[in-house]
XYZ file of C-alpha atoms in Angstrom:
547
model
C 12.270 -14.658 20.860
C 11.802 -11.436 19.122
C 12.449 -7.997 20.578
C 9.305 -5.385 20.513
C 9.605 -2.206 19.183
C 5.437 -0.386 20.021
C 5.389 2.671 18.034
C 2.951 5.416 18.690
C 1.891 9.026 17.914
C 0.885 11.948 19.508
C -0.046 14.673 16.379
C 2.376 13.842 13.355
C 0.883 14.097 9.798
C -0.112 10.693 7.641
C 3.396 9.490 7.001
C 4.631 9.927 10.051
C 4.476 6.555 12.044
C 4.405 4.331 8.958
C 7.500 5.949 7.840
C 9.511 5.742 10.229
C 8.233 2.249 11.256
C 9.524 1.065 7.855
C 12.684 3.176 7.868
C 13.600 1.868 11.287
C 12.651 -1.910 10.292
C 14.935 -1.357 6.704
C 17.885 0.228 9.373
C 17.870 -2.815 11.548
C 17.795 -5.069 8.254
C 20.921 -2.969 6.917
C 22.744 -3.637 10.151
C 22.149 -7.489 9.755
C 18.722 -8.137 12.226
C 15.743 -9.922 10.934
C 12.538 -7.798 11.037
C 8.920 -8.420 10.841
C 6.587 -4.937 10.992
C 2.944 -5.158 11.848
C -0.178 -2.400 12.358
C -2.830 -2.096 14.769
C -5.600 -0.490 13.932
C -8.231 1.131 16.000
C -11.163 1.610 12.910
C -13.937 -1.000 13.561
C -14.241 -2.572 10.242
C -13.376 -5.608 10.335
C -10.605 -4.659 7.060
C -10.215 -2.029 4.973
C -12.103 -3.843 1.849
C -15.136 -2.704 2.250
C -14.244 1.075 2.974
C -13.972 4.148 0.136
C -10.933 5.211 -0.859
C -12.067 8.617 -0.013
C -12.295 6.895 3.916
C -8.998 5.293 4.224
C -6.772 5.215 1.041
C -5.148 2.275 -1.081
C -6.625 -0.945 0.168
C -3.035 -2.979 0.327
C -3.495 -6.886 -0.828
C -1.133 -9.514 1.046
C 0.051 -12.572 -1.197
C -2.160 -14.667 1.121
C -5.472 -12.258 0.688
C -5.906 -10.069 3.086
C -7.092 -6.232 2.458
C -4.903 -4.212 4.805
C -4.002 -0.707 5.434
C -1.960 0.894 3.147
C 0.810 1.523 6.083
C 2.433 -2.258 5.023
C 2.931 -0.856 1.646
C 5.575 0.996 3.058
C 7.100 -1.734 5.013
C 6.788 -3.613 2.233
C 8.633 -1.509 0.177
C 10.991 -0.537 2.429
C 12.484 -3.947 3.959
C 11.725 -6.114 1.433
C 9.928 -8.742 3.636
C 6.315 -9.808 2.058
C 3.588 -8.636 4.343
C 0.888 -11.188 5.819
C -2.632 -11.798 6.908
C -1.144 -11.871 10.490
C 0.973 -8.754 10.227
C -2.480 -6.403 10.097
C -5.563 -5.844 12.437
C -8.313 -3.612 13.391
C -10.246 -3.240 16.118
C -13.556 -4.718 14.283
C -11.294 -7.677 13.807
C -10.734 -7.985 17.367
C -14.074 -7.579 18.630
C -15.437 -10.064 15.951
C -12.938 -12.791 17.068
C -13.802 -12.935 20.813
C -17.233 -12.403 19.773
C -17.389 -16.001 17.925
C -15.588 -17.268 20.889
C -17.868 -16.147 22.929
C -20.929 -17.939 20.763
C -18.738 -21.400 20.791
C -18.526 -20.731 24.687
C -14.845 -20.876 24.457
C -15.288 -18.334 27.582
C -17.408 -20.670 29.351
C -19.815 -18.185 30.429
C -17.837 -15.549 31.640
C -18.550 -11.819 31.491
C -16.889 -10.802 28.339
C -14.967 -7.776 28.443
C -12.401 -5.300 27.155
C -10.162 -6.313 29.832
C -9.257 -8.973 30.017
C -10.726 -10.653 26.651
C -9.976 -7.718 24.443
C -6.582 -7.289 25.399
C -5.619 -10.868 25.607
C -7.094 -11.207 21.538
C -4.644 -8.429 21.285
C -1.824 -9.776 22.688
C -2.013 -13.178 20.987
C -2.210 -11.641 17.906
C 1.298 -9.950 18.319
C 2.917 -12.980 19.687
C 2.271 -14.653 15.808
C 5.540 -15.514 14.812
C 8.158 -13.802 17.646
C 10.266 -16.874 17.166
C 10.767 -16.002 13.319
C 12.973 -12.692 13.232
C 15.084 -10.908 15.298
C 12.945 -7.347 16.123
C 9.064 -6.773 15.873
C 7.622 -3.517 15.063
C 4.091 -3.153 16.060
C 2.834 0.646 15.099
C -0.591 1.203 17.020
C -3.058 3.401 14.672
C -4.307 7.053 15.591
C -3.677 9.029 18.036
C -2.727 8.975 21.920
C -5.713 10.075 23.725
C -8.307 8.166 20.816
C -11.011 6.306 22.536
C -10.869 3.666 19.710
C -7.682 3.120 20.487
C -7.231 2.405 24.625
C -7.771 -1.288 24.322
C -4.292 -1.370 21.652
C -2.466 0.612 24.542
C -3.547 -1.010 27.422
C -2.661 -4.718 25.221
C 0.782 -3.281 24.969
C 1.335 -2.128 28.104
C 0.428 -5.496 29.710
C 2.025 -7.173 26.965
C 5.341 -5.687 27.677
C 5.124 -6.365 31.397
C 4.395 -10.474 30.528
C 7.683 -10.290 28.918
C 11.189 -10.657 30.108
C 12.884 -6.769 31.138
C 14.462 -5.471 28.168
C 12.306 -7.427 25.881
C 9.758 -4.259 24.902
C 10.480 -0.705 23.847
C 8.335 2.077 23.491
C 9.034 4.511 20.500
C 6.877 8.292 20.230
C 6.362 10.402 17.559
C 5.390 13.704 17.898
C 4.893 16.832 16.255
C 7.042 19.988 17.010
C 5.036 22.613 15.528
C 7.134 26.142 14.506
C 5.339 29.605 15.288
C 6.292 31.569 12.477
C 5.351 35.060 14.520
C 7.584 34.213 17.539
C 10.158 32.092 15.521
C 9.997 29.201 17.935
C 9.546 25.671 18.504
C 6.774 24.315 20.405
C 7.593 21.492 22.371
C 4.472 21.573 25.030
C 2.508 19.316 22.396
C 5.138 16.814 22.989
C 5.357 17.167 26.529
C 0.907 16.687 26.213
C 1.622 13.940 23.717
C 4.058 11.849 26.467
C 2.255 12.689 29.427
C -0.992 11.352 28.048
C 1.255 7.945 27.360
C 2.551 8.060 30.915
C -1.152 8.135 32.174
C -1.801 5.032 30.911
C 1.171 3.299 32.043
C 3.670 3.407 28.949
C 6.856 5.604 29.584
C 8.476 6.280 25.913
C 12.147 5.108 25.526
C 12.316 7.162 22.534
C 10.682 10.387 20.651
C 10.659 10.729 17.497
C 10.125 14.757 16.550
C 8.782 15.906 13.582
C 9.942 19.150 12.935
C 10.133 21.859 9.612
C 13.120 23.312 11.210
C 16.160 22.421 12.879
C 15.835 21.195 16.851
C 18.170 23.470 18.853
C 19.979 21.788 21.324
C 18.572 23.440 24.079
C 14.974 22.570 23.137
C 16.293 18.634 22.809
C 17.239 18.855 26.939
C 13.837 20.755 27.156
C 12.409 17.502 25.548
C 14.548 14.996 27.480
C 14.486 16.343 30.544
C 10.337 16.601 30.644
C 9.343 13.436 28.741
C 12.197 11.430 31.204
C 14.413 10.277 28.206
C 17.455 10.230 27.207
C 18.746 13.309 24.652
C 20.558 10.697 22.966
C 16.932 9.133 22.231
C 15.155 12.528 20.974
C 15.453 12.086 17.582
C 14.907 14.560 14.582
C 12.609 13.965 11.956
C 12.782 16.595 9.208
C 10.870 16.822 6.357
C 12.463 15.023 3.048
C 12.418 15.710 -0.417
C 11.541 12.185 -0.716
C 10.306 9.538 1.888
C 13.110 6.939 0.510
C 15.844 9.436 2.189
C 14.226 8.055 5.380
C 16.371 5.481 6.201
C 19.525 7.931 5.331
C 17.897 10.706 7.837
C 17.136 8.537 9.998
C 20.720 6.667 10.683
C 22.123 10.179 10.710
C 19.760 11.088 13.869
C 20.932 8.264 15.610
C 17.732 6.396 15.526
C 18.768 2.747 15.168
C 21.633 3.038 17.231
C 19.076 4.817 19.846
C 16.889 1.397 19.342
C 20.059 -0.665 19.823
C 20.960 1.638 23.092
C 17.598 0.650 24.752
C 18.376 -2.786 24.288
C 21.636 -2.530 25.305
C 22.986 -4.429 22.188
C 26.422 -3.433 22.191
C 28.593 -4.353 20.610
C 26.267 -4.232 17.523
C 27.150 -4.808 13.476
C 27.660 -1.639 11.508
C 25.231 -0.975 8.993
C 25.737 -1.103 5.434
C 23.908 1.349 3.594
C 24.682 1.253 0.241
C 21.513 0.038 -1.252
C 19.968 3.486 0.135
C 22.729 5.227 -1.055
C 22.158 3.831 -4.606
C 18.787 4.517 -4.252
C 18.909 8.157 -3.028
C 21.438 8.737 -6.010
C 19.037 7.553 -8.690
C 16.522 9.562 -7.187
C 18.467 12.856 -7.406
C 20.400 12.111 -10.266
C 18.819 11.989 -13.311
C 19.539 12.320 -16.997
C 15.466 13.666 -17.538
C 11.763 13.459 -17.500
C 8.816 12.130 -18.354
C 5.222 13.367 -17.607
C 2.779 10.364 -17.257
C -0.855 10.864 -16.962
C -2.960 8.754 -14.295
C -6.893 8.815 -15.131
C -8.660 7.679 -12.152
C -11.562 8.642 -10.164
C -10.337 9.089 -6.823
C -7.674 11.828 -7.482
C -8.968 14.137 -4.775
C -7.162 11.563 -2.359
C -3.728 10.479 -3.864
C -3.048 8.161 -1.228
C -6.046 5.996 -3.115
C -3.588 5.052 -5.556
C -0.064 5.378 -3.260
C 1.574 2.305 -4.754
C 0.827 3.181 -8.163
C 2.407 6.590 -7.754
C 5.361 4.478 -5.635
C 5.537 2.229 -8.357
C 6.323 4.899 -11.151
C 8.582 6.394 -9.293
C 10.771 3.127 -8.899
C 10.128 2.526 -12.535
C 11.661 6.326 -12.654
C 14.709 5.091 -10.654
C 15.067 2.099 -12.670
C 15.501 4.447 -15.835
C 17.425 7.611 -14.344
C 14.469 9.637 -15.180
C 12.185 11.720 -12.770
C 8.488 10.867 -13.615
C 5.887 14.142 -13.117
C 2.837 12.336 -12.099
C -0.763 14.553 -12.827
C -3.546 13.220 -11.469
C -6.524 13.357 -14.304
C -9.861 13.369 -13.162
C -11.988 10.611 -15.697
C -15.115 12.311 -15.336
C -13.873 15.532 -17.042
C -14.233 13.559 -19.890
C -17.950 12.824 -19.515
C -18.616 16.594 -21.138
C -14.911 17.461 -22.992
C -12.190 16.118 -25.131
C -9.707 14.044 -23.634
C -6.994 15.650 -26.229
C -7.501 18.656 -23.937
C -5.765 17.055 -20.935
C -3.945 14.280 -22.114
C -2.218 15.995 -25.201
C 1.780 16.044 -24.079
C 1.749 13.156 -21.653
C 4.428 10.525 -22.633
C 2.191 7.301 -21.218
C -1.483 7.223 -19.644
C -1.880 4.608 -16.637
C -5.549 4.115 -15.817
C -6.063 2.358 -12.589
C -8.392 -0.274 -10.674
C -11.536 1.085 -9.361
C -15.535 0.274 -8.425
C -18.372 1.652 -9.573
C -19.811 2.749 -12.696
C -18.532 6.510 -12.425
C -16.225 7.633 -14.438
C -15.450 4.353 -16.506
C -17.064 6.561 -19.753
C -13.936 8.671 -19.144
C -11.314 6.177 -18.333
C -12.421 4.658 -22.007
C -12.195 7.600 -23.725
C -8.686 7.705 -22.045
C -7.575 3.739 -23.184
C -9.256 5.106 -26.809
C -6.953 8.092 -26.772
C -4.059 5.775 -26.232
C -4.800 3.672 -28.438
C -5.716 5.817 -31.411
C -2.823 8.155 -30.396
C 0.015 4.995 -30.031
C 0.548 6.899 -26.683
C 1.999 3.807 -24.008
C -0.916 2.462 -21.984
C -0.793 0.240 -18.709
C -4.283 -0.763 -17.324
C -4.617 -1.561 -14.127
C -7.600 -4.228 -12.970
C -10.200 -2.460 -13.809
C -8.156 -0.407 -16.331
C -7.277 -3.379 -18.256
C -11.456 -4.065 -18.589
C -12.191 -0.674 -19.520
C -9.503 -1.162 -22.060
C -11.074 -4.510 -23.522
C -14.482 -2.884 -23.721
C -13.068 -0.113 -25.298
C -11.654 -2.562 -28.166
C -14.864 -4.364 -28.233
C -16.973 -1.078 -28.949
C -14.712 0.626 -31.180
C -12.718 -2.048 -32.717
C -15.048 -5.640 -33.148
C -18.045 -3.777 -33.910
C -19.849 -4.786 -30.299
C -21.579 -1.207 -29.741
C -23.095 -1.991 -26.435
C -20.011 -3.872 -24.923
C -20.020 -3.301 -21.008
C -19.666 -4.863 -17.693
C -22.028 -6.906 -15.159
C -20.610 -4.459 -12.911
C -22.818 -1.465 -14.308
C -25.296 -3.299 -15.179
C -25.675 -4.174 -11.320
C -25.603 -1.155 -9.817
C -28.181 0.292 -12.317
C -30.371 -2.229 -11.417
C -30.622 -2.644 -15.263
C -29.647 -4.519 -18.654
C -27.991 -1.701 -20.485
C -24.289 -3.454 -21.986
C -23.752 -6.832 -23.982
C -21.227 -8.075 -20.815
C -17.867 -8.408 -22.089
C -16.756 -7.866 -18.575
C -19.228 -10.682 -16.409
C -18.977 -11.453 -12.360
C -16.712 -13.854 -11.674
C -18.161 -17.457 -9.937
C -15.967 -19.574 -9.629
C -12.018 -19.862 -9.892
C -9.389 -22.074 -8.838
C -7.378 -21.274 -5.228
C -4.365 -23.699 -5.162
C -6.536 -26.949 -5.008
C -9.915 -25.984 -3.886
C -12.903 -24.248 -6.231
C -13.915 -21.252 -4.646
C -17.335 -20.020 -5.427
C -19.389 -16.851 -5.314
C -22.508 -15.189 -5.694
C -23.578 -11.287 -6.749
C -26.115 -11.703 -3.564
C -22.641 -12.635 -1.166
C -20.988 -9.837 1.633
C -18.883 -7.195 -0.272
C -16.094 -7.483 2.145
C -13.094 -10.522 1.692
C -15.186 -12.045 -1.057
C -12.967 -11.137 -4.192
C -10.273 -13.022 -5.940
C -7.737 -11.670 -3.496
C -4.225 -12.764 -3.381
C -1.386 -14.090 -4.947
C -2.180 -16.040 -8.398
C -0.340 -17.797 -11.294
C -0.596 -16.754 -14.630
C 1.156 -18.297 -17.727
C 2.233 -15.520 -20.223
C 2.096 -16.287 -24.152
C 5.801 -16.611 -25.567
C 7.064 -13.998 -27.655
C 4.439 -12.107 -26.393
C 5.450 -8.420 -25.082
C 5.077 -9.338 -21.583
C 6.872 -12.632 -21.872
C 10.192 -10.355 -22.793
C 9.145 -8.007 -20.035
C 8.765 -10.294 -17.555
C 11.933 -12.990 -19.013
C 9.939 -16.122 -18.109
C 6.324 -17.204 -19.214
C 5.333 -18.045 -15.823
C 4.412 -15.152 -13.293
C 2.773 -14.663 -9.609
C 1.138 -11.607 -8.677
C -1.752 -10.317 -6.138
C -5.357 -9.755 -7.911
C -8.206 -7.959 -6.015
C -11.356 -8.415 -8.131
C -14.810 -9.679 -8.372
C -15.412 -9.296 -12.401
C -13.258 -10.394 -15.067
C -13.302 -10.483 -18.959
C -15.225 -13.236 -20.569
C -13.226 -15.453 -22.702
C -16.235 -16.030 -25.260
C -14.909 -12.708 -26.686
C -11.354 -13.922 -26.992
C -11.591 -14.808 -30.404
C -13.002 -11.836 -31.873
C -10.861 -9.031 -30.231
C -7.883 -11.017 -31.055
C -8.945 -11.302 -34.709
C -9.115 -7.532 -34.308
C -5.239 -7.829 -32.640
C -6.074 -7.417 -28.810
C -3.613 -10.463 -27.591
C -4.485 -12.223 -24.665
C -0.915 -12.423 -23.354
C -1.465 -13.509 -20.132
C -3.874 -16.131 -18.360
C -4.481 -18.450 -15.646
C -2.922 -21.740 -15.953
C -6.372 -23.329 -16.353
C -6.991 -20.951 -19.489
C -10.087 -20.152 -18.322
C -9.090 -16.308 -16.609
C -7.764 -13.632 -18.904
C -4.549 -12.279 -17.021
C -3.102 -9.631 -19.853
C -4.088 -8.299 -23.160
C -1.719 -6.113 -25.251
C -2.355 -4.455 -28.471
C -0.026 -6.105 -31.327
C 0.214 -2.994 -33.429
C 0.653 -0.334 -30.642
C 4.046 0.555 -29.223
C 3.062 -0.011 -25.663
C -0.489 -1.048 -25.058
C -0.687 -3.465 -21.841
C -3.665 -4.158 -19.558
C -3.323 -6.387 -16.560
C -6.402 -7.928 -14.414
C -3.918 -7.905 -11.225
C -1.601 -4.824 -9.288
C 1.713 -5.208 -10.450
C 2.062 -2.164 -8.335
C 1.995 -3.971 -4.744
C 5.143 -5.716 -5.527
C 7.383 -2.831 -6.530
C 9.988 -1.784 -4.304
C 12.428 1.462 -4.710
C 15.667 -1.123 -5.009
C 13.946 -3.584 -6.821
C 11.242 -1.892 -9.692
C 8.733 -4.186 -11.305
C 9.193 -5.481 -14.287
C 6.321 -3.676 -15.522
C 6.650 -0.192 -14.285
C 10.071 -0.253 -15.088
C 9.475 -0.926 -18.709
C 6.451 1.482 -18.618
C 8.453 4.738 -17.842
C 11.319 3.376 -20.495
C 8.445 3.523 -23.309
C 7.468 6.767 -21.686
C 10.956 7.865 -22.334
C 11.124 6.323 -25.720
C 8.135 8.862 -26.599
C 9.635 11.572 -24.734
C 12.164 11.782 -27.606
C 9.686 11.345 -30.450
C 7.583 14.200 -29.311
């Protein structure tokens, strides 16, 4: 049976639970332990497909389909171990389940409500797989003290007392905010933070601190002594030049050996850090640069495209080089020249998206790289703009467009070289859909086959002609164009085994000209780059020298 680790937070900024939930779950890996990391979320949609980007950042896609918060991104990337359907919920999913158990009279009758029906939905939902690994980390969304939230605390707090002792721990984080006009560290916020926690009947075993500035010993007794925890299990959590020094910081504050304490696991196997090492060392060390351009139209929020910007910085790693990232805004191009703000970037990425807005810009972009033999990776909706793009300026088909626009004009404007996907093969089932069906779950979502074209670009990126990766899409590119553009020398490099789906296209006369219809960049990790990415930033660096 698995060992719970419930992690919580009082005020701590974005990162700060996810972070050090994956940290933690790659320091119990390094030390030998199984690990499985799952989030709680108190939001009531039912998943985080159907919410803006602006809302809620990166939608992450499981192998098995489900839309989840971007938080298993980081676990993902971080222990290695592929998230699932079952390792992410939010309160809407909750409420919906006992709802349609409540229509099938699974409840017989019975008064539903939070407690016990809520909680008990909860609590079977974290017992999913405790036979399967050694420790399970289950961070709870928000904040201490969120009204959202109180059924996920009061599951966990009932959950841990159904368990054996010394089954369940409770880990904090808090904020330790520094007044710069009396020079001190706060800790009353964390004091706030744990006594809110205690009211509810969940005593921390260890706090987690995040802190600008070094945590004087006396203010770590301070801590201890009013939060009733050990000093040993006050940990430090400074801020890092990069979040993949987490698992180094960490181990130095003592924070798996803290975990290890409150299970009294002792003697326990010493951990061996040296991926971490290897990774913090390509990080820092470096042999140069390359500035990459990413033309999206959610660059207001970066954390709408976190694995992308994750994913070029492995690639980075991968080639000793450190990769400037700036964030391009499509619809600047809507009223001036893209040469203006893309002239000097050694590679433009242009990423998935929805919507009309801004795809006149994110073409002008794929044109610019294209014209300018500038390396290009399109992303889902990146790679479309990229065949319409060809279509309009290359085979002659002036009013090539998508469905897509054409839908949410309410209007035929575009010749659709980009249509809305019906039907497609899942394992050994037809799925079908309609433009009239619910927005949210209803893509192609998941891990798919594709068979790559041999001596095709990809093919020698790749080594094999047969790939998997995760696609999260509703339109695709019509194959009854195939013939033309590739007369015109877009390749279709990639599709689904069927041959029906267009996977890849690459441009036979350009340097570095790839557009994909799924996210290479949900598979990346810092100690093991995708294939993609990693040859991405080395034609990046190839034009870094020509320039």
């Amino acid at each position: 049976m698995a060992r719970y680790i419930f992690i919580t937070g009082g005020v701590v900024s974005s990162l700060g639970k996810g972070l050090a939930s994956a940290a933690l779950g790659a320091l119990l890996q390094a030390r030998g332990f199984s690990v499985r990391l799952r989030k709680l979320d108190p939001y009531l949609n039912v998943d985080p497909g159907t919410m803006s980007p602006f809302e809620h950042g990166e939608v992450f896609v499981t192998d098995d389909g489900a839309e989840t918060d971007l938080d298993l991104g980081h676990y993902e990337r971080f222990t290695g171990v592929p998230a699932r359907m079952t390792d992410s919920v939010s309160s809407g999913r909750i409420y919906s389940n006992v709802l349609e158990k409540e229509r099938r009279g699974d409840y017989l009758g019975k008064t539903i409500q939070v407690v016990p029906h809520v909680t008990n939905e909860i609590k079977e939902f974290l017992a999913i797989g405790e036979d399967e690994v050694d420790f399970m980390l289950c961070e709870i969304g928000g904040t201490v003290g969120d009204i959202e939230g109180l059924p996920f605390f009061e599951a966990i707090r009932q959950f841990s007392h159904d368990q054996p002792r010394g089954q369940c721990i409770f880990m904090h984080l808090t904020l330790l905010p520094y007044l710069a006009a009396s020079g001190e560290l706060k800790t009353k916020p964390t004091q706030h933070s744990v006594k809110e926690l205690q009211s509810i009947g969940i005593a921390p075993d260890i706090l987690v601190c995040r802190s600008e500035h070094p945590i004087p010993e006396k203010e770590r007794e301070k801590i201890a002594l009013f939060c009733n925890v050990r000093k040993e299990a006050v940990i430090a959590a400074y801020d890092l030049k990069s979040i993949y020094e987490a698992p180094l910081a960490y181990h130095r504050e003592g924070l798996d050996q803290a975990v290890l304490d409150a299970f009294q696991i002792s003697p326990a196997p010493r951990p061996d850090l040296t991926v971490w090492k290897d990774v913090a060392d390509r990080i820092y060390n470096t042999d140069g640069e390359v500035n990459i351009a990413i033309v999206g139209k959610y660059v207001q929020l970066e954390d709408a495209y976190k694995s992308i910007r994750e994913a070029l910085t492995h690639g980075g790693m991968a080639n000793r080089v450190k990769v400037n990232v700036k964030w391009v805004d499509a619809e600047v191009f809507d009223t001036q020249d893209p040469a203006r703000h893309l002239d000097g970037f050694h590679a433009i990425l242009v990423p998935g998206g929805f919507g009309e807005r801004g795809t006149e810009g994110k073409i002008k972009a794929a044109q610019f790289a294209r014209e300018r033999k500038i390396p290009y990776l399109g992303i889902c909706l990146g790679m479309q703009l990229a065949v319409i793009e060809a279509a309009r300026n290359v085979a002659g088909i002036a009013t090539a467009g998508s469905e897509e626009f054409d839908h949410e004009a309410g209007a035929k404007r575009f010749e659709p070289v980009i249509y809305h996907l019906k039907e497609w093969v899942q394992g050994n089932a037809k799925v079908k859909r309609k433009v009239t069906d619910d927005k949210g779950g209803t893509m192609r979502l998941g891990a798919y086959d594709a068979t790559l074209k041999v001596g095709s670009r990809v093919a020698e990126i790749y080594g094999t002609t047969s790939i998997e990766e995760r696609h999260r899409h509703r339109y695709e590119v019509d194959t009854k164009y195939r013939e033309k553009l590739e007369e015109c020398g877009l390749h279709f490099s990639g599709m689904s085994p069927d041959g029906r789906l267009p996977e890849i296209v690459e441009w036979a006369d350009h340097p570095w000209f790839i557009g994909v219809q799924f996210h290479p960049e949900l598979k990346s990790k810092p100690f093991a780059p995708h294939p993609l990415f990693d040859d991405f930033v080395r034609a990046a660096v190839e034009t870094s020298r020509l320039v």
